[in-house]
């Protein structure tokens, strides 16, 4: 299933699933910078569509451009197609070239043309990202671990516990938010205030009892009540 993230002042309109020949498409809609950043870090996005007048957390109209810059700072999105929706007289047009956008649609744009551009962009293969390592300090020693080997991360009493296939590490003075930002992978999903799991290692999800089991470990990980809806959305495909 291909996934599109649309950043627009209004969560309505612009794109609708029935308009596509390939209905195996999921569209995330956001109307603000902070929410859009959260979505792209918690799921892998195949195409970004950005309205340049979208606002940031301060109501600044350059939120769309800021979001494009944030996208390119995440390794797995260095070459992911971005389509901009804007007016040609936009004074920041030069930034679109620097951000390597896939297409620029001038408002008012032709809807059928936008659909064609989107369908073509979705044919791009996912970029092959080199295996990366995470470096952490535990008891004065710096350790290197392959990010894909991390099973889950737990936050408890101002410490993080990182569990891999073979061992566990304790990290002080770091938060889950810090680690998620450093890892910058859509494979990692936050399921509660205290846990982040690598969805590639999930064995089962019990939504009734709010429990996740991970391959290679007997620990049962709780799903926060407020996270049930977003978890179902992320794994609906």
PDB file of C-alpha atoms in Angstrom:
ATOM      1  CA  UNK A   1       0.000   0.000   0.000  1.00  0.00           C
ATOM      2  CA  UNK A   2       1.305   3.432  -0.984  1.00  0.00           C
ATOM      3  CA  UNK A   3       0.998   6.239   1.558  1.00  0.00           C
ATOM      4  CA  UNK A   4       0.573   9.949   0.896  1.00  0.00           C
ATOM      5  CA  UNK A   5       0.933  12.738   3.449  1.00  0.00           C
ATOM      6  CA  UNK A   6      -0.950  15.905   2.558  1.00  0.00           C
ATOM      7  CA  UNK A   7      -0.121  19.105   4.450  1.00  0.00           C
ATOM      8  CA  UNK A   8      -2.834  21.634   3.750  1.00  0.00           C
ATOM      9  CA  UNK A   9      -4.648  24.373   5.690  1.00  0.00           C
ATOM     10  CA  UNK A  10      -7.796  22.301   5.373  1.00  0.00           C
ATOM     11  CA  UNK A  11      -7.854  18.531   5.913  1.00  0.00           C
ATOM     12  CA  UNK A  12     -10.671  18.301   3.383  1.00  0.00           C
ATOM     13  CA  UNK A  13     -10.481  18.213  -0.386  1.00  0.00           C
ATOM     14  CA  UNK A  14      -7.408  18.241  -2.671  1.00  0.00           C
ATOM     15  CA  UNK A  15      -7.295  14.425  -2.989  1.00  0.00           C
ATOM     16  CA  UNK A  16      -9.869  11.679  -2.643  1.00  0.00           C
ATOM     17  CA  UNK A  17      -9.283   7.933  -2.989  1.00  0.00           C
ATOM     18  CA  UNK A  18     -12.034   7.271  -5.597  1.00  0.00           C
ATOM     19  CA  UNK A  19     -10.129   9.479  -8.056  1.00  0.00           C
ATOM     20  CA  UNK A  20      -7.221   7.040  -8.289  1.00  0.00           C
ATOM     21  CA  UNK A  21      -7.018   4.001 -10.544  1.00  0.00           C
ATOM     22  CA  UNK A  22      -5.014   2.228  -7.860  1.00  0.00           C
ATOM     23  CA  UNK A  23      -7.106   2.247  -4.702  1.00  0.00           C
ATOM     24  CA  UNK A  24      -4.339   0.702  -2.601  1.00  0.00           C
ATOM     25  CA  UNK A  25      -3.476   4.158  -1.346  1.00  0.00           C
ATOM     26  CA  UNK A  26      -3.693   5.616   2.131  1.00  0.00           C
ATOM     27  CA  UNK A  27      -3.881   9.390   2.542  1.00  0.00           C
ATOM     28  CA  UNK A  28      -2.777  11.060   5.759  1.00  0.00           C
ATOM     29  CA  UNK A  29      -4.109  14.600   6.090  1.00  0.00           C
ATOM     30  CA  UNK A  30      -2.678  17.271   8.364  1.00  0.00           C
ATOM     31  CA  UNK A  31      -3.275  20.993   8.708  1.00  0.00           C
ATOM     32  CA  UNK A  32      -0.233  21.874  10.824  1.00  0.00           C
ATOM     33  CA  UNK A  33       3.533  21.460  10.871  1.00  0.00           C
ATOM     34  CA  UNK A  34       3.877  19.623  14.197  1.00  0.00           C
ATOM     35  CA  UNK A  35       1.272  16.971  13.418  1.00  0.00           C
ATOM     36  CA  UNK A  36       2.711  16.338   9.954  1.00  0.00           C
ATOM     37  CA  UNK A  37       6.195  15.798  11.402  1.00  0.00           C
ATOM     38  CA  UNK A  38       4.793  13.256  13.840  1.00  0.00           C
ATOM     39  CA  UNK A  39       3.067  11.324  11.056  1.00  0.00           C
ATOM     40  CA  UNK A  40       6.133  11.079   8.834  1.00  0.00           C
ATOM     41  CA  UNK A  41       8.286   9.794  11.694  1.00  0.00           C
ATOM     42  CA  UNK A  42       5.786   7.135  12.749  1.00  0.00           C
ATOM     43  CA  UNK A  43       5.004   5.714   9.319  1.00  0.00           C
ATOM     44  CA  UNK A  44       6.817   5.471   5.992  1.00  0.00           C
ATOM     45  CA  UNK A  45       5.457   8.000   3.495  1.00  0.00           C
ATOM     46  CA  UNK A  46       5.819   7.412  -0.273  1.00  0.00           C
ATOM     47  CA  UNK A  47       4.758  10.891  -1.412  1.00  0.00           C
ATOM     48  CA  UNK A  48       4.401  14.306   0.211  1.00  0.00           C
ATOM     49  CA  UNK A  49       1.980  16.943  -1.082  1.00  0.00           C
ATOM     50  CA  UNK A  50       2.548  20.334   0.509  1.00  0.00           C
ATOM     51  CA  UNK A  51       0.502  23.504   0.291  1.00  0.00           C
ATOM     52  CA  UNK A  52       3.024  26.274   0.911  1.00  0.00           C
ATOM     53  CA  UNK A  53       0.492  28.380   2.816  1.00  0.00           C
ATOM     54  CA  UNK A  54       0.080  25.679   5.464  1.00  0.00           C
ATOM     55  CA  UNK A  55       0.808  27.115   8.908  1.00  0.00           C
ATOM     56  CA  UNK A  56       3.311  26.110  11.559  1.00  0.00           C
ATOM     57  CA  UNK A  57       2.743  26.021  15.323  1.00  0.00           C
ATOM     58  CA  UNK A  58       3.057  29.810  15.490  1.00  0.00           C
ATOM     59  CA  UNK A  59       0.595  30.425  12.679  1.00  0.00           C
ATOM     60  CA  UNK A  60       3.454  31.306  10.328  1.00  0.00           C
ATOM     61  CA  UNK A  61       2.527  30.761   6.680  1.00  0.00           C
ATOM     62  CA  UNK A  62       5.971  29.336   5.824  1.00  0.00           C
ATOM     63  CA  UNK A  63       5.061  26.128   7.674  1.00  0.00           C
ATOM     64  CA  UNK A  64       4.844  24.245   4.372  1.00  0.00           C
ATOM     65  CA  UNK A  65       8.394  25.168   3.437  1.00  0.00           C
ATOM     66  CA  UNK A  66       9.644  24.368   6.935  1.00  0.00           C
ATOM     67  CA  UNK A  67       8.032  20.954   6.657  1.00  0.00           C
ATOM     68  CA  UNK A  68       9.765  20.278   3.326  1.00  0.00           C
ATOM     69  CA  UNK A  69      13.087  21.172   4.946  1.00  0.00           C
ATOM     70  CA  UNK A  70      12.296  18.809   7.831  1.00  0.00           C
ATOM     71  CA  UNK A  71      11.508  16.017   5.354  1.00  0.00           C
ATOM     72  CA  UNK A  72      14.874  16.316   3.653  1.00  0.00           C
ATOM     73  CA  UNK A  73      16.700  16.167   6.990  1.00  0.00           C
ATOM     74  CA  UNK A  74      15.368  12.635   7.558  1.00  0.00           C
ATOM     75  CA  UNK A  75      17.664  10.157   5.820  1.00  0.00           C
ATOM     76  CA  UNK A  76      14.952   7.856   4.523  1.00  0.00           C
ATOM     77  CA  UNK A  77      13.182  10.802   2.860  1.00  0.00           C
ATOM     78  CA  UNK A  78      16.186  12.340   1.083  1.00  0.00           C
ATOM     79  CA  UNK A  79      14.793  11.343  -2.319  1.00  0.00           C
ATOM     80  CA  UNK A  80      11.074  10.881  -1.609  1.00  0.00           C
ATOM     81  CA  UNK A  81       8.930  12.847  -4.118  1.00  0.00           C
ATOM     82  CA  UNK A  82       7.457  16.150  -2.911  1.00  0.00           C
ATOM     83  CA  UNK A  83       4.705  17.987  -4.791  1.00  0.00           C
ATOM     84  CA  UNK A  84       4.174  21.675  -3.966  1.00  0.00           C
ATOM     85  CA  UNK A  85       0.848  23.473  -4.349  1.00  0.00           C
ATOM     86  CA  UNK A  86       1.270  27.247  -4.532  1.00  0.00           C
ATOM     87  CA  UNK A  87       1.167  30.448  -6.608  1.00  0.00           C
ATOM     88  CA  UNK A  88       4.015  31.274  -8.991  1.00  0.00           C
ATOM     89  CA  UNK A  89       4.489  34.689  -7.438  1.00  0.00           C
ATOM     90  CA  UNK A  90       5.456  33.019  -4.170  1.00  0.00           C
ATOM     91  CA  UNK A  91       8.644  34.881  -3.084  1.00  0.00           C
ATOM     92  CA  UNK A  92      10.230  31.685  -1.778  1.00  0.00           C
ATOM     93  CA  UNK A  93       9.965  29.788  -5.051  1.00  0.00           C
ATOM     94  CA  UNK A  94      13.759  29.471  -5.247  1.00  0.00           C
ATOM     95  CA  UNK A  95      13.650  27.181  -2.198  1.00  0.00           C
ATOM     96  CA  UNK A  96      11.655  24.564  -4.087  1.00  0.00           C
ATOM     97  CA  UNK A  97      14.595  23.868  -6.378  1.00  0.00           C
ATOM     98  CA  UNK A  98      16.923  23.559  -3.402  1.00  0.00           C
ATOM     99  CA  UNK A  99      14.542  21.072  -1.815  1.00  0.00           C
ATOM    100  CA  UNK A 100      14.439  18.964  -5.006  1.00  0.00           C
ATOM    101  CA  UNK A 101      10.679  18.908  -5.345  1.00  0.00           C
ATOM    102  CA  UNK A 102       9.160  16.432  -7.810  1.00  0.00           C
ATOM    103  CA  UNK A 103       6.524  18.807  -9.174  1.00  0.00           C
ATOM    104  CA  UNK A 104       5.113  22.283  -8.675  1.00  0.00           C
ATOM    105  CA  UNK A 105       1.379  22.786  -9.238  1.00  0.00           C
ATOM    106  CA  UNK A 106       0.307  26.390  -9.724  1.00  0.00           C
ATOM    107  CA  UNK A 107      -2.989  27.443  -8.164  1.00  0.00           C
ATOM    108  CA  UNK A 108      -5.617  27.179  -9.378  1.00  0.00           C
ATOM    109  CA  UNK A 109      -4.380  23.813 -10.670  1.00  0.00           C
ATOM    110  CA  UNK A 110      -6.148  21.349 -12.934  1.00  0.00           C
ATOM    111  CA  UNK A 111      -7.426  18.542 -10.721  1.00  0.00           C
ATOM    112  CA  UNK A 112      -7.067  15.816 -13.342  1.00  0.00           C
ATOM    113  CA  UNK A 113      -3.480  16.915 -13.982  1.00  0.00           C
ATOM    114  CA  UNK A 114      -2.704  16.726 -10.257  1.00  0.00           C
ATOM    115  CA  UNK A 115      -4.047  13.163 -10.146  1.00  0.00           C
ATOM    116  CA  UNK A 116      -1.788  12.179 -13.064  1.00  0.00           C
ATOM    117  CA  UNK A 117       1.258  13.718 -11.387  1.00  0.00           C
ATOM    118  CA  UNK A 118       0.480  11.940  -8.110  1.00  0.00           C
ATOM    119  CA  UNK A 119       0.008   8.550  -9.787  1.00  0.00           C
ATOM    120  CA  UNK A 120       3.302   8.939 -11.656  1.00  0.00           C
ATOM    121  CA  UNK A 121       5.148   9.947  -8.478  1.00  0.00           C
ATOM    122  CA  UNK A 122       3.803   6.900  -6.651  1.00  0.00           C
ATOM    123  CA  UNK A 123       5.477   4.642  -9.209  1.00  0.00           C
ATOM    124  CA  UNK A 124       8.871   5.627  -7.825  1.00  0.00           C
ATOM    125  CA  UNK A 125      10.521   2.715  -5.971  1.00  0.00           C
ATOM    126  CA  UNK A 126      11.342   3.168  -2.314  1.00  0.00           C
ATOM    127  CA  UNK A 127      14.944   4.323  -1.874  1.00  0.00           C
ATOM    128  CA  UNK A 128      17.349   1.713  -0.560  1.00  0.00           C
ATOM    129  CA  UNK A 129      18.632   3.092   2.729  1.00  0.00           C
ATOM    130  CA  UNK A 130      21.962   1.830   3.960  1.00  0.00           C
ATOM    131  CA  UNK A 131      21.913   0.054   7.281  1.00  0.00           C
ATOM    132  CA  UNK A 132      22.636   2.586  10.008  1.00  0.00           C
ATOM    133  CA  UNK A 133      23.864   2.374  13.553  1.00  0.00           C
ATOM    134  CA  UNK A 134      22.781   4.070  16.755  1.00  0.00           C
ATOM    135  CA  UNK A 135      25.506   5.083  19.200  1.00  0.00           C
ATOM    136  CA  UNK A 136      24.704   5.236  22.903  1.00  0.00           C
ATOM    137  CA  UNK A 137      26.681   5.651  26.101  1.00  0.00           C
ATOM    138  CA  UNK A 138      26.163   3.088  28.878  1.00  0.00           C
ATOM    139  CA  UNK A 139      28.254   3.150  32.081  1.00  0.00           C
ATOM    140  CA  UNK A 140      30.912   5.301  30.428  1.00  0.00           C
ATOM    141  CA  UNK A 141      31.254   3.020  27.403  1.00  0.00           C
ATOM    142  CA  UNK A 142      30.035   3.969  23.924  1.00  0.00           C
ATOM    143  CA  UNK A 143      28.188   1.163  22.158  1.00  0.00           C
ATOM    144  CA  UNK A 144      27.158   0.832  18.540  1.00  0.00           C
ATOM    145  CA  UNK A 145      24.044  -1.086  17.545  1.00  0.00           C
ATOM    146  CA  UNK A 146      22.276  -1.661  14.264  1.00  0.00           C
ATOM    147  CA  UNK A 147      19.006   0.249  14.259  1.00  0.00           C
ATOM    148  CA  UNK A 148      17.158  -2.608  12.561  1.00  0.00           C
ATOM    149  CA  UNK A 149      18.183  -4.905  15.463  1.00  0.00           C
ATOM    150  CA  UNK A 150      16.394  -2.792  18.090  1.00  0.00           C
ATOM    151  CA  UNK A 151      13.253  -4.598  19.297  1.00  0.00           C
ATOM    152  CA  UNK A 152      11.781  -1.900  21.523  1.00  0.00           C
ATOM    153  CA  UNK A 153      12.701   0.983  23.812  1.00  0.00           C
ATOM    154  CA  UNK A 154      11.297   1.538  27.291  1.00  0.00           C
ATOM    155  CA  UNK A 155      11.308   4.735  29.346  1.00  0.00           C
ATOM    156  CA  UNK A 156      11.334   4.298  33.114  1.00  0.00           C
ATOM    157  CA  UNK A 157      12.478   6.493  35.996  1.00  0.00           C
ATOM    158  CA  UNK A 158      14.333   8.991  33.806  1.00  0.00           C
ATOM    159  CA  UNK A 159      16.217   6.254  31.999  1.00  0.00           C
ATOM    160  CA  UNK A 160      15.825   4.534  28.660  1.00  0.00           C
ATOM    161  CA  UNK A 161      16.219   0.807  28.211  1.00  0.00           C
ATOM    162  CA  UNK A 162      17.038  -0.233  24.658  1.00  0.00           C
ATOM    163  CA  UNK A 163      16.429  -3.900  23.903  1.00  0.00           C
ATOM    164  CA  UNK A 164      18.056  -5.512  20.870  1.00  0.00           C
ATOM    165  CA  UNK A 165      18.066  -9.073  19.568  1.00  0.00           C
ATOM    166  CA  UNK A 166      21.033 -10.006  21.753  1.00  0.00           C
ATOM    167  CA  UNK A 167      21.316  -7.565  24.659  1.00  0.00           C
ATOM    168  CA  UNK A 168      19.925  -4.548  26.499  1.00  0.00           C
ATOM    169  CA  UNK A 169      21.399  -1.110  27.148  1.00  0.00           C
ATOM    170  CA  UNK A 170      20.653   1.559  29.734  1.00  0.00           C
ATOM    171  CA  UNK A 171      20.772   5.199  28.675  1.00  0.00           C
ATOM    172  CA  UNK A 172      20.705   8.170  31.039  1.00  0.00           C
ATOM    173  CA  UNK A 173      19.737  11.773  30.295  1.00  0.00           C
ATOM    174  CA  UNK A 174      17.870  10.941  27.085  1.00  0.00           C
ATOM    175  CA  UNK A 175      14.166  10.951  26.269  1.00  0.00           C
ATOM    176  CA  UNK A 176      12.086   8.827  23.940  1.00  0.00           C
ATOM    177  CA  UNK A 177      11.590  11.907  21.777  1.00  0.00           C
ATOM    178  CA  UNK A 178      15.381  12.335  21.462  1.00  0.00           C
ATOM    179  CA  UNK A 179      15.906   8.718  20.443  1.00  0.00           C
ATOM    180  CA  UNK A 180      13.019   8.722  17.945  1.00  0.00           C
ATOM    181  CA  UNK A 181      14.419  11.862  16.315  1.00  0.00           C
ATOM    182  CA  UNK A 182      17.926  10.390  16.129  1.00  0.00           C
ATOM    183  CA  UNK A 183      16.743   7.073  14.698  1.00  0.00           C
ATOM    184  CA  UNK A 184      14.541   8.863  12.124  1.00  0.00           C
ATOM    185  CA  UNK A 185      12.845   5.692  10.911  1.00  0.00           C
ATOM    186  CA  UNK A 186       9.223   5.009  10.092  1.00  0.00           C
ATOM    187  CA  UNK A 187       9.723   1.490  11.468  1.00  0.00           C
ATOM    188  CA  UNK A 188       9.518   2.740  15.043  1.00  0.00           C
ATOM    189  CA  UNK A 189       6.054   3.291  16.479  1.00  0.00           C
ATOM    190  CA  UNK A 190       5.199   4.928  19.782  1.00  0.00           C
ATOM    191  CA  UNK A 191       2.523   2.805  21.467  1.00  0.00           C
ATOM    192  CA  UNK A 192       2.384   4.586  24.847  1.00  0.00           C
ATOM    193  CA  UNK A 193       4.100   7.279  26.909  1.00  0.00           C
ATOM    194  CA  UNK A 194       6.723   4.737  27.925  1.00  0.00           C
ATOM    195  CA  UNK A 195       7.291   2.474  24.918  1.00  0.00           C
ATOM    196  CA  UNK A 196       8.480   2.661  21.335  1.00  0.00           C
ATOM    197  CA  UNK A 197       8.458  -0.563  19.316  1.00  0.00           C
ATOM    198  CA  UNK A 198      10.091  -1.594  16.061  1.00  0.00           C
ATOM    199  CA  UNK A 199       7.141  -2.735  13.967  1.00  0.00           C
ATOM    200  CA  UNK A 200       9.380  -5.077  11.980  1.00  0.00           C
ATOM    201  CA  UNK A 201       9.714  -7.218  15.113  1.00  0.00           C
ATOM    202  CA  UNK A 202       6.084  -7.190  16.245  1.00  0.00           C
ATOM    203  CA  UNK A 203       4.714 -10.703  16.656  1.00  0.00           C
ATOM    204  CA  UNK A 204       1.118  -9.841  17.562  1.00  0.00           C
ATOM    205  CA  UNK A 205      -1.139  -6.945  18.576  1.00  0.00           C
ATOM    206  CA  UNK A 206      -4.056  -7.554  20.945  1.00  0.00           C
ATOM    207  CA  UNK A 207      -6.243  -4.457  20.774  1.00  0.00           C
ATOM    208  CA  UNK A 208      -8.793  -5.848  23.245  1.00  0.00           C
ATOM    209  CA  UNK A 209      -6.259  -6.312  26.046  1.00  0.00           C
ATOM    210  CA  UNK A 210      -3.984  -3.543  24.683  1.00  0.00           C
ATOM    211  CA  UNK A 211      -0.890  -5.747  24.472  1.00  0.00           C
ATOM    212  CA  UNK A 212       1.918  -6.058  21.925  1.00  0.00           C
ATOM    213  CA  UNK A 213       4.213  -9.091  21.817  1.00  0.00           C
ATOM    214  CA  UNK A 214       7.647  -8.884  20.225  1.00  0.00           C
ATOM    215  CA  UNK A 215       9.519 -11.657  18.437  1.00  0.00           C
ATOM    216  CA  UNK A 216      12.431 -12.905  20.537  1.00  0.00           C
ATOM    217  CA  UNK A 217      11.163 -11.685  23.918  1.00  0.00           C
ATOM    218  CA  UNK A 218       8.491 -12.730  26.402  1.00  0.00           C
ATOM    219  CA  UNK A 219       7.725  -9.213  27.607  1.00  0.00           C
ATOM    220  CA  UNK A 220       4.223  -7.913  26.935  1.00  0.00           C
ATOM    221  CA  UNK A 221       4.172  -4.251  25.982  1.00  0.00           C
ATOM    222  CA  UNK A 222       1.177  -2.117  26.873  1.00  0.00           C
ATOM    223  CA  UNK A 223      -0.649   0.030  24.353  1.00  0.00           C
ATOM    224  CA  UNK A 224      -1.781   3.329  25.850  1.00  0.00           C
ATOM    225  CA  UNK A 225      -5.575   3.884  25.721  1.00  0.00           C
ATOM    226  CA  UNK A 226      -5.095   7.076  23.727  1.00  0.00           C
ATOM    227  CA  UNK A 227      -2.894   5.246  21.201  1.00  0.00           C
ATOM    228  CA  UNK A 228      -5.352   2.517  20.194  1.00  0.00           C
ATOM    229  CA  UNK A 229      -6.850   4.500  17.317  1.00  0.00           C
ATOM    230  CA  UNK A 230      -3.512   5.568  15.844  1.00  0.00           C
ATOM    231  CA  UNK A 231      -2.105   2.036  16.207  1.00  0.00           C
ATOM    232  CA  UNK A 232      -5.030   0.574  14.286  1.00  0.00           C
ATOM    233  CA  UNK A 233      -4.541   3.209  11.615  1.00  0.00           C
ATOM    234  CA  UNK A 234      -0.831   2.443  11.249  1.00  0.00           C
ATOM    235  CA  UNK A 235      -1.386  -1.298  10.905  1.00  0.00           C
ATOM    236  CA  UNK A 236      -4.593  -1.246   8.872  1.00  0.00           C
ATOM    237  CA  UNK A 237      -2.659  -2.051   5.729  1.00  0.00           C
TER     238      UNK A 237
END
